[in-house]
mmCIF file with all atom_site columns, C-alpha atoms in Angstrom:
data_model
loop_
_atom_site.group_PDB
_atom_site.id
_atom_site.type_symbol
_atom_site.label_atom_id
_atom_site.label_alt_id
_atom_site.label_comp_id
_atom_site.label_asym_id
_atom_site.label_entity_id
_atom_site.label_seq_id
_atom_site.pdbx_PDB_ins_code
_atom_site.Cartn_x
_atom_site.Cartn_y
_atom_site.Cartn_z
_atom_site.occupancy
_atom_site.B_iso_or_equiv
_atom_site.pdbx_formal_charge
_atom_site.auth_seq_id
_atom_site.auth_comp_id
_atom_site.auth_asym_id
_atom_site.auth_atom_id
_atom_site.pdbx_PDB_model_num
ATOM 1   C CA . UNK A 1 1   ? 103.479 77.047  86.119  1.00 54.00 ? 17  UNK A CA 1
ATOM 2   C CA . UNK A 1 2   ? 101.913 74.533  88.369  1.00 48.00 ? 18  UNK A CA 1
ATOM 3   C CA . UNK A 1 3   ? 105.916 72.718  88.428  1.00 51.00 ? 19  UNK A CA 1
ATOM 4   C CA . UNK A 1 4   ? 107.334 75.763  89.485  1.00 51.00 ? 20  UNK A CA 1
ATOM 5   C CA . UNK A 1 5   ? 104.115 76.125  92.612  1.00 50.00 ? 21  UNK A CA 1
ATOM 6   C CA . UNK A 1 6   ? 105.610 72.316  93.291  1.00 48.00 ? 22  UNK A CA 1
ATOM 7   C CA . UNK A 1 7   ? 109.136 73.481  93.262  1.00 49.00 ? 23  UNK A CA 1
ATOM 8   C CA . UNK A 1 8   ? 108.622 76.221  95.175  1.00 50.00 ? 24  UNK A CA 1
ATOM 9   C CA . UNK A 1 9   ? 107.077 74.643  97.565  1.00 48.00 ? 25  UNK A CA 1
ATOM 10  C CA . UNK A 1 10  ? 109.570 71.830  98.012  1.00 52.00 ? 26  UNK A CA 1
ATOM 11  C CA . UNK A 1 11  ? 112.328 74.919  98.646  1.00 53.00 ? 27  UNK A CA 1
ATOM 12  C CA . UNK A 1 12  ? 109.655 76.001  101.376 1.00 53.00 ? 28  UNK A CA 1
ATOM 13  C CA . UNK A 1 13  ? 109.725 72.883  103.285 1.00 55.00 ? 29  UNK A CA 1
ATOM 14  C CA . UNK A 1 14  ? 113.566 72.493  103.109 1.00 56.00 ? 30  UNK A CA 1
ATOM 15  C CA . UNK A 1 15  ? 113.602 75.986  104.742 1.00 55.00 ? 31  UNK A CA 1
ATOM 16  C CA . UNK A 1 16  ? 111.262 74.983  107.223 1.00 59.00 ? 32  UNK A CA 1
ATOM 17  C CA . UNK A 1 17  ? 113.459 71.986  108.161 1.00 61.00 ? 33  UNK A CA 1
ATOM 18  C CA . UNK A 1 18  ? 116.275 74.802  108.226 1.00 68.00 ? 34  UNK A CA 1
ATOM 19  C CA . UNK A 1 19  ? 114.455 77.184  110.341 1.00 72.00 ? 35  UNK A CA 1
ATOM 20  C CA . UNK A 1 20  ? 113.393 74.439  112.902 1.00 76.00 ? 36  UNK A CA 1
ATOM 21  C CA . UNK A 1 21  ? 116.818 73.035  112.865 1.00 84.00 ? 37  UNK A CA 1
ATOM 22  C CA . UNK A 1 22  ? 118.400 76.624  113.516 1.00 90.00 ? 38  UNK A CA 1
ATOM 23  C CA . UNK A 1 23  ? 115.567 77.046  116.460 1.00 92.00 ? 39  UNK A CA 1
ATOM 24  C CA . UNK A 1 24  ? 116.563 73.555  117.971 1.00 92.00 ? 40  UNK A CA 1
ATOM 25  C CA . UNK A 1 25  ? 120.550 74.769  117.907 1.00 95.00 ? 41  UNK A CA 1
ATOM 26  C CA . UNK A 1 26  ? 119.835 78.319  119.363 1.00 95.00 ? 42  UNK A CA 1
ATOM 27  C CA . UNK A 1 27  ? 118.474 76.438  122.386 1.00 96.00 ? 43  UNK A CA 1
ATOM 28  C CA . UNK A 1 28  ? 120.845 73.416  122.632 1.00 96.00 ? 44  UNK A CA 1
ATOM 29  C CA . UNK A 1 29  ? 123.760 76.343  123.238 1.00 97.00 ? 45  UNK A CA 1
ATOM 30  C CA . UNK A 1 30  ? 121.758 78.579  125.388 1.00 97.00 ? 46  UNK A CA 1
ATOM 31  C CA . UNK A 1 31  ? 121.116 75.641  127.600 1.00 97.00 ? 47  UNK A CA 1
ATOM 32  C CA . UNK A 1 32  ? 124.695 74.557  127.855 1.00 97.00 ? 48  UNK A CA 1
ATOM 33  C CA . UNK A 1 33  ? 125.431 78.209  128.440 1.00 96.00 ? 49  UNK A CA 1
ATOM 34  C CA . UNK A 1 34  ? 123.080 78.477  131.038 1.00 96.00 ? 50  UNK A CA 1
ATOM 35  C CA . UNK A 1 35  ? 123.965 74.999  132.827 1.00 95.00 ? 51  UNK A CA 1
ATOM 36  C CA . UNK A 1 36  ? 127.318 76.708  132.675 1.00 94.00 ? 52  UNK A CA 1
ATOM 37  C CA . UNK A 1 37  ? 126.226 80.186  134.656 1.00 94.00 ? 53  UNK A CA 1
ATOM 38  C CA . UNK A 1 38  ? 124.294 78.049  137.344 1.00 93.00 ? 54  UNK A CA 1
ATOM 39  C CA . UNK A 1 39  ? 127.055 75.893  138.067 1.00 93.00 ? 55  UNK A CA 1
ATOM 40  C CA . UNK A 1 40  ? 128.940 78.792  138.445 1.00 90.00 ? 56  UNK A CA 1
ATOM 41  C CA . UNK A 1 41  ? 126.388 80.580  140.844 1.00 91.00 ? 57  UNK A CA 1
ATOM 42  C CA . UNK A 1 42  ? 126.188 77.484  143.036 1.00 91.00 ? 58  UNK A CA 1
ATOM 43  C CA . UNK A 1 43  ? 130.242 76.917  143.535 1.00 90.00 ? 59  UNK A CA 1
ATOM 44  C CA . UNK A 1 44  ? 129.439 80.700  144.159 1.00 88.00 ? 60  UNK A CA 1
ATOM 45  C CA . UNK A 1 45  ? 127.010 80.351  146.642 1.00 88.00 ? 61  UNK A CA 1
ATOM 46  C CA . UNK A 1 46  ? 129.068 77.731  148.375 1.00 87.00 ? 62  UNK A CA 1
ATOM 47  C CA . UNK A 1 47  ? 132.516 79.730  148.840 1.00 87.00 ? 63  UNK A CA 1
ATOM 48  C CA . UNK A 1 48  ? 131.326 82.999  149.550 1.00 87.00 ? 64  UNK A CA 1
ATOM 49  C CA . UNK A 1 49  ? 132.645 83.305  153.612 1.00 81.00 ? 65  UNK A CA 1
ATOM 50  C CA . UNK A 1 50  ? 133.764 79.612  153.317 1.00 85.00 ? 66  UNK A CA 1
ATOM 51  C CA . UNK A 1 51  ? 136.498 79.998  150.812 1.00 84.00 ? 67  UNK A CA 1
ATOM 52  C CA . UNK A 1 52  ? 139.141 82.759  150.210 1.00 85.00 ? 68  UNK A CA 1
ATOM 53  C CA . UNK A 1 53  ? 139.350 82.757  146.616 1.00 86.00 ? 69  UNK A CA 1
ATOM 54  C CA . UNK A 1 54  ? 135.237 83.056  146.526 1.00 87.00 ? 70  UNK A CA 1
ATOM 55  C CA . UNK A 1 55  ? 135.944 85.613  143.742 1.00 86.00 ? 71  UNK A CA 1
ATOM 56  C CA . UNK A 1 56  ? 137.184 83.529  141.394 1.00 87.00 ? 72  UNK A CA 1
ATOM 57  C CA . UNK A 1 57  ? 133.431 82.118  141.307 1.00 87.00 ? 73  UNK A CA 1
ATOM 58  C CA . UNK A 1 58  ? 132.593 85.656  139.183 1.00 85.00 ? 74  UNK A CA 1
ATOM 59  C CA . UNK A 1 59  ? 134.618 84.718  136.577 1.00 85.00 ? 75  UNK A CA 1
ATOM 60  C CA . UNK A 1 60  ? 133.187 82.099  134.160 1.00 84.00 ? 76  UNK A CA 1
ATOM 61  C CA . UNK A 1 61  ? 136.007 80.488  133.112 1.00 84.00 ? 77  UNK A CA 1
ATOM 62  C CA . UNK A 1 62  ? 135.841 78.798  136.632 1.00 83.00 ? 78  UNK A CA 1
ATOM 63  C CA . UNK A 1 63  ? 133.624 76.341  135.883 1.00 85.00 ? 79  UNK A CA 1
ATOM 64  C CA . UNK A 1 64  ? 133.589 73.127  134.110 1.00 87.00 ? 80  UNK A CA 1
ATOM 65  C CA . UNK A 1 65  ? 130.549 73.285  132.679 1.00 87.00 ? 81  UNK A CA 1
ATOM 66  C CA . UNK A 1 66  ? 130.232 69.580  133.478 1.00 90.00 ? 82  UNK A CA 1
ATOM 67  C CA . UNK A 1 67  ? 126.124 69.542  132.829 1.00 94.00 ? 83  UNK A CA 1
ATOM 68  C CA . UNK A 1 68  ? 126.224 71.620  129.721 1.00 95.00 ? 84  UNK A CA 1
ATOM 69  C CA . UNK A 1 69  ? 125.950 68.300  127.297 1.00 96.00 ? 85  UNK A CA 1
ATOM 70  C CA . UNK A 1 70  ? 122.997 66.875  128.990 1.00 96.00 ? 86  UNK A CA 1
ATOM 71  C CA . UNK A 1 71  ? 121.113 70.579  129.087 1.00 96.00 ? 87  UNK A CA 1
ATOM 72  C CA . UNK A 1 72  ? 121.973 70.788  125.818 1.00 96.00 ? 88  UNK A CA 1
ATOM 73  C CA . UNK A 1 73  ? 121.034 67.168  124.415 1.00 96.00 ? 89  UNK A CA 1
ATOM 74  C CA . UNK A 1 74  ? 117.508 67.923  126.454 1.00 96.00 ? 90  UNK A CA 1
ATOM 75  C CA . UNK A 1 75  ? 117.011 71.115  125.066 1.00 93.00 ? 91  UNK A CA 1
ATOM 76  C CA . UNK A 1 76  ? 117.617 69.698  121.224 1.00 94.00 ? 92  UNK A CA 1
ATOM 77  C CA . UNK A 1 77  ? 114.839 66.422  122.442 1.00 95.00 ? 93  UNK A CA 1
ATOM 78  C CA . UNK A 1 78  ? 112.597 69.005  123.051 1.00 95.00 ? 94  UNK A CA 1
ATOM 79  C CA . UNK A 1 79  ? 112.589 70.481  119.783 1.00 91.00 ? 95  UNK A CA 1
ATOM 80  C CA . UNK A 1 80  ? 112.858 67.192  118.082 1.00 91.00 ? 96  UNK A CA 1
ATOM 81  C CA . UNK A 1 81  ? 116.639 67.005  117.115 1.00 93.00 ? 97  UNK A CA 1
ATOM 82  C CA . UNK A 1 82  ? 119.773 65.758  118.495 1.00 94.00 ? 98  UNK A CA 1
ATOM 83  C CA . UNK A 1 83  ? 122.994 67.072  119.479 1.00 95.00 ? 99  UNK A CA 1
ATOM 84  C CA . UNK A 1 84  ? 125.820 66.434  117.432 1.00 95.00 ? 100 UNK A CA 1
ATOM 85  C CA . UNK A 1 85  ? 129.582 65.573  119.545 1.00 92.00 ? 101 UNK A CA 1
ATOM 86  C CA . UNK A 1 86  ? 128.138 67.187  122.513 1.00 94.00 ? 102 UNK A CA 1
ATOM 87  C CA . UNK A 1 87  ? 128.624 70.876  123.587 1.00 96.00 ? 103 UNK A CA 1
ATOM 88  C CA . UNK A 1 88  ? 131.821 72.126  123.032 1.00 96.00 ? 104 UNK A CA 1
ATOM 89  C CA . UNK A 1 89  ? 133.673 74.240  125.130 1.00 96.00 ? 105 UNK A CA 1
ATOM 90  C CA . UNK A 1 90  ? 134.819 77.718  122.843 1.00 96.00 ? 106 UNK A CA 1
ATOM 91  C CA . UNK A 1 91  ? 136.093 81.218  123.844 1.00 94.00 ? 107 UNK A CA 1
ATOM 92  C CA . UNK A 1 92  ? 134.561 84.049  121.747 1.00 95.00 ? 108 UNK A CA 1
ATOM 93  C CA . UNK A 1 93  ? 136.068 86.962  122.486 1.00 93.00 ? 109 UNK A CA 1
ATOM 94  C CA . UNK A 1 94  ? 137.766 86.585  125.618 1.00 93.00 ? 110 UNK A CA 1
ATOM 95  C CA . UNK A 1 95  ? 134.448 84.499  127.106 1.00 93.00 ? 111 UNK A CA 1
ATOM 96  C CA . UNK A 1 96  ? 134.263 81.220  127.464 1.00 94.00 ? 112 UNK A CA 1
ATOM 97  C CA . UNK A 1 97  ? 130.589 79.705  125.510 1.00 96.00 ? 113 UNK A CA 1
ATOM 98  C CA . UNK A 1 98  ? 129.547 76.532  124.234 1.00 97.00 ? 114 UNK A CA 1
ATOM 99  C CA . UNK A 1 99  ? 129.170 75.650  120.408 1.00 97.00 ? 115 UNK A CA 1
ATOM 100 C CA . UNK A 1 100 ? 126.263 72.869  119.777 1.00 97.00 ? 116 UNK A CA 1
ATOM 101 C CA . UNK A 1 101 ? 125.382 71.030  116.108 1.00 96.00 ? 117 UNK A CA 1
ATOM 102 C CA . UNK A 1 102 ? 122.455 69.532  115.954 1.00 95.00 ? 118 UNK A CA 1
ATOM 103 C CA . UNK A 1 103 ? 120.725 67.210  113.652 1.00 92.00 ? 119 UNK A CA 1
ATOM 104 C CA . UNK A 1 104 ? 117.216 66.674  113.262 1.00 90.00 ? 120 UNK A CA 1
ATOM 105 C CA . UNK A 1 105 ? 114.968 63.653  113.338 1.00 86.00 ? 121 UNK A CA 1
ATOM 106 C CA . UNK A 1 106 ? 112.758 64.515  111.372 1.00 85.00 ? 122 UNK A CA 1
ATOM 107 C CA . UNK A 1 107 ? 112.945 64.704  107.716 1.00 75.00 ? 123 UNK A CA 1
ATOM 108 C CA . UNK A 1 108 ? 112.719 67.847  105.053 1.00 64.00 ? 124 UNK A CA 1
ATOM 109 C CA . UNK A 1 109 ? 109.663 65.084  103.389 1.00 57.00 ? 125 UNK A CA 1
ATOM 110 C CA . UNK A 1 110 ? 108.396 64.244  100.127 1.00 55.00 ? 126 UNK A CA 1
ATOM 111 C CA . UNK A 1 111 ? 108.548 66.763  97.606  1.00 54.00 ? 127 UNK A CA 1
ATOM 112 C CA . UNK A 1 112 ? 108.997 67.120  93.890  1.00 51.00 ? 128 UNK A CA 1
ATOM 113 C CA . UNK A 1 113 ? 113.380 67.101  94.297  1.00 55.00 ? 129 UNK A CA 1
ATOM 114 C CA . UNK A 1 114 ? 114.371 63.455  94.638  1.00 56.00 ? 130 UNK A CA 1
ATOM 115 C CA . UNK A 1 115 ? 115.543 61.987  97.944  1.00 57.00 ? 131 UNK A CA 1
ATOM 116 C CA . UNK A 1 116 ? 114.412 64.869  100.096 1.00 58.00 ? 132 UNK A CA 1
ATOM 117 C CA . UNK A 1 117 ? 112.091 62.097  102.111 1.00 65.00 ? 133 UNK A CA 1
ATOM 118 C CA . UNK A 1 118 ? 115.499 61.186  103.708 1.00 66.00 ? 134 UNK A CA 1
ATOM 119 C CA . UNK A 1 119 ? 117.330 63.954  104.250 1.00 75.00 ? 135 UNK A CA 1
ATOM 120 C CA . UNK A 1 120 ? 117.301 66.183  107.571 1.00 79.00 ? 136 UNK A CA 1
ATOM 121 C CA . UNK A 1 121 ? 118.442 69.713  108.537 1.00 84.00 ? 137 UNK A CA 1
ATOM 122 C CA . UNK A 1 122 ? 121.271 70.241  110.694 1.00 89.00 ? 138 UNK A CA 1
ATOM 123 C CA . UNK A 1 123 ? 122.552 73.451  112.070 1.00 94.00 ? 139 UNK A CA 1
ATOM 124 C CA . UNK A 1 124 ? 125.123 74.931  114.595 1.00 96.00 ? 140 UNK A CA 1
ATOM 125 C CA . UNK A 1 125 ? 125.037 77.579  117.062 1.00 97.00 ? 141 UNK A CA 1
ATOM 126 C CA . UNK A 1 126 ? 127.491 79.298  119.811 1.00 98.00 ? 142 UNK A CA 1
ATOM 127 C CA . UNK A 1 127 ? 126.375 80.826  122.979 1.00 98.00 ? 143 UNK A CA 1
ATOM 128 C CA . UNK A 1 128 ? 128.505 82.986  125.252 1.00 97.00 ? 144 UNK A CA 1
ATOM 129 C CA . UNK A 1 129 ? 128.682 83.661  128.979 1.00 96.00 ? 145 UNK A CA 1
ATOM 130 C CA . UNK A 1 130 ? 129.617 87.022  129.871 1.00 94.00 ? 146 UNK A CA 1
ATOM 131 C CA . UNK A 1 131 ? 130.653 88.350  132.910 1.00 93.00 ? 147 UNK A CA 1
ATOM 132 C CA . UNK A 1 132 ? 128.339 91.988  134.169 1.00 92.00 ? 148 UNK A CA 1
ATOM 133 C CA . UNK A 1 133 ? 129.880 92.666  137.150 1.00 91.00 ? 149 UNK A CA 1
ATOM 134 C CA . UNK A 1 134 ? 133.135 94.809  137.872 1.00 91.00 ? 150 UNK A CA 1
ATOM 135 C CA . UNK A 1 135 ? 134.365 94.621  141.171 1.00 89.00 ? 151 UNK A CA 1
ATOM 136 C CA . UNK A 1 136 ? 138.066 95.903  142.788 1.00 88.00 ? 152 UNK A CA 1
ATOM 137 C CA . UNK A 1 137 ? 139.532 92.591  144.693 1.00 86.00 ? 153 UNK A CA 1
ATOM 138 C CA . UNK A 1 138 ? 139.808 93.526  148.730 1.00 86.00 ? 154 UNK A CA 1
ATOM 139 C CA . UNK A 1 139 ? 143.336 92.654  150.114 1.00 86.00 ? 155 UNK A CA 1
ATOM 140 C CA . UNK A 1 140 ? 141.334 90.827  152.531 1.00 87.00 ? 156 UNK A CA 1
ATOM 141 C CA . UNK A 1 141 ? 138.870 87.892  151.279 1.00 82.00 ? 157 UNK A CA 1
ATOM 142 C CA . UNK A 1 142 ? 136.459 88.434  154.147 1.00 87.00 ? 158 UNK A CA 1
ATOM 143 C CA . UNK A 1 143 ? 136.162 92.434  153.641 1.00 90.00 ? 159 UNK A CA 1
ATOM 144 C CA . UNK A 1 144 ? 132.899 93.331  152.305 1.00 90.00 ? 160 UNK A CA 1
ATOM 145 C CA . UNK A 1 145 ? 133.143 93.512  148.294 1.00 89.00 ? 161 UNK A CA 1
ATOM 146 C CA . UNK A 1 146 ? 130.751 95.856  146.124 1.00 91.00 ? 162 UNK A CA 1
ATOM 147 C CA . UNK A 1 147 ? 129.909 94.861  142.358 1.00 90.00 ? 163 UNK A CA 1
ATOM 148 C CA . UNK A 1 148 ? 128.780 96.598  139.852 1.00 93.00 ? 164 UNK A CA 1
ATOM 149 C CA . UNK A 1 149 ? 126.641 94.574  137.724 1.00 92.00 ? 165 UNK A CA 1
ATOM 150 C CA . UNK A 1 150 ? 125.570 97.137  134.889 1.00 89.00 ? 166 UNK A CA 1
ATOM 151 C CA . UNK A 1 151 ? 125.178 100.119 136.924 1.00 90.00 ? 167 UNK A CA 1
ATOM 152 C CA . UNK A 1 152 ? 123.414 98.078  139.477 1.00 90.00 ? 168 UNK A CA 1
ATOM 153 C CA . UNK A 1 153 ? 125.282 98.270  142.673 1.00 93.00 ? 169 UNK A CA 1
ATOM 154 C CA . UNK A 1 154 ? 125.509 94.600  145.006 1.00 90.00 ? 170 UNK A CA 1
ATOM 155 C CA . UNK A 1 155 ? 127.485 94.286  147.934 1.00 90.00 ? 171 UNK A CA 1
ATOM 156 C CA . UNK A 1 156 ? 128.458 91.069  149.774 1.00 90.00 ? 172 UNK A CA 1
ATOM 157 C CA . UNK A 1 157 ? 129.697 90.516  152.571 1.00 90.00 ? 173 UNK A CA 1
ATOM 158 C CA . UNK A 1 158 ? 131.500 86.951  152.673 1.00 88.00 ? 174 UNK A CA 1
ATOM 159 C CA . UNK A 1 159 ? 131.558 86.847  156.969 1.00 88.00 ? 175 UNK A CA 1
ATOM 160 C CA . UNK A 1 160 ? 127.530 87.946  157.276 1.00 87.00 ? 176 UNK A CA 1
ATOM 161 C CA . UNK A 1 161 ? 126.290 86.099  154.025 1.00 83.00 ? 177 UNK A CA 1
ATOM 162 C CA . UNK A 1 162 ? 122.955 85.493  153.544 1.00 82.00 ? 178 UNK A CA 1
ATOM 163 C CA . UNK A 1 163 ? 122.144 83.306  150.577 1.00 81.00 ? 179 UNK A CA 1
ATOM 164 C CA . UNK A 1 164 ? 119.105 85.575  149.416 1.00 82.00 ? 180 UNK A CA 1
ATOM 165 C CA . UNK A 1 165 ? 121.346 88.664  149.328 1.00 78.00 ? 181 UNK A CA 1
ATOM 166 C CA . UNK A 1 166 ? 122.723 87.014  146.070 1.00 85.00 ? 182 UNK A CA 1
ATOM 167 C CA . UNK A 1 167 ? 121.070 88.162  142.850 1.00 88.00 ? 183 UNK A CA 1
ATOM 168 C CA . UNK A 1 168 ? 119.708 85.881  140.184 1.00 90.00 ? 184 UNK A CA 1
ATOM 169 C CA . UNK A 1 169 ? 122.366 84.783  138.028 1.00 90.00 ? 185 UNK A CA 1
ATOM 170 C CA . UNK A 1 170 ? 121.062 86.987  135.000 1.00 91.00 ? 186 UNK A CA 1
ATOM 171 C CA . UNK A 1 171 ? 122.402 89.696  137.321 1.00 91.00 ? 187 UNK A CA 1
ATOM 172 C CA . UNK A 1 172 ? 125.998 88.649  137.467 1.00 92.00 ? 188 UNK A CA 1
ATOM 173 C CA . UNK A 1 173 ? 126.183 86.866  133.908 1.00 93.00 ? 189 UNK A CA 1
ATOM 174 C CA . UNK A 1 174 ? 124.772 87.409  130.658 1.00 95.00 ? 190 UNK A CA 1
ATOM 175 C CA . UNK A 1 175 ? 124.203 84.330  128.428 1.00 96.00 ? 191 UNK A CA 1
ATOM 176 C CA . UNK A 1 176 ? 123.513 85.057  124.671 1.00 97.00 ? 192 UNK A CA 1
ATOM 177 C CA . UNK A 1 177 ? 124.134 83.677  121.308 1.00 97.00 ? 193 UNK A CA 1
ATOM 178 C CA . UNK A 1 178 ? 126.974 84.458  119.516 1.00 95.00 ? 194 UNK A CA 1
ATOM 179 C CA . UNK A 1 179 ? 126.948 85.923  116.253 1.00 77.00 ? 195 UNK A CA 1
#
């Protein structure tokens, strides 16, 4: 009985190592996801009246996404694991996200199972950006445009722009994990 507690409880920590590795990858890709949707929002900000093709900023497969790594790598730090090959670019379903492994440092620890002391948890996880606005394309760049950004209505008008009539970037995209 009491090797089967022991047992037991060795499984238990190997699914906490699990759990907290899983935790640590959810974040890692929702940060490069996220680094991803502000970059977009401030080559947004930065066209809109300035460039003609401003619209192309609502569309994330615009960016580069140049910052996701380091949000990511920061992200994993901060829950006490590190990021495996960087973020990587992926499409999932038609949407451009960012798939993240991560390994922890710490270890699943001493238990009853031999060689657990060494070994650490690693996990994966994709997260998405997704477009929420739907918006007809003016024949003239500098005509006022009106989004829809789920049933919330935004209009912007690229020659009297005001950078606080922009929403937050939650408005325009939706970042989430992948399933």
């Amino acid at each position: 009985m009491l090797f089967a507690a022991v047992a037991l409880f060795a499984f238990a920590q190997a699914a906490s190592a699990r759990n907290g590795a899983q935790s640590a990858a959810d974040a890692a890709a929702l940060a490069a996801a996220q680094e991803h949707r502000d970059e977009l929002m401030e080559e947004l900000e930065g066209a809109i009246g300035v460039d003609d093709n401003w619209l192309d900023w609502l569309d994330p497969a615009e960016a580069t996404g140049d910052g996701a790594t380091a949000a990511a790598q920061q992200l994993a730090a901060a829950n006490d694991s590190s990021l495996q090959g960087g973020a990587q670019r992926v499409e999932v379903n038609g949407f451009p996200g960012y798939e993240v492994g991560i390994q922890t440092n710490y270890t699943v620890g001493d238990s009853i199972i031999p060689g657990t002391e060494t070994v650490r948890a690693t996990a994966q996880a994709t997260a998405v950006i997704e477009p929420r606005c739907d918006f007809e394309v003016p024949d003239d760049p500098l005509d006022v445009v009106e989004l829809d950004c789920d049933g919330e209505p935004i209009e912007i008008d690229p020659e009297d722009f005001v950078l606080d009539d922009l929403p937050d970037a939650s408005v325009l995209f939706s970042v989430y994990l992948a399933e």
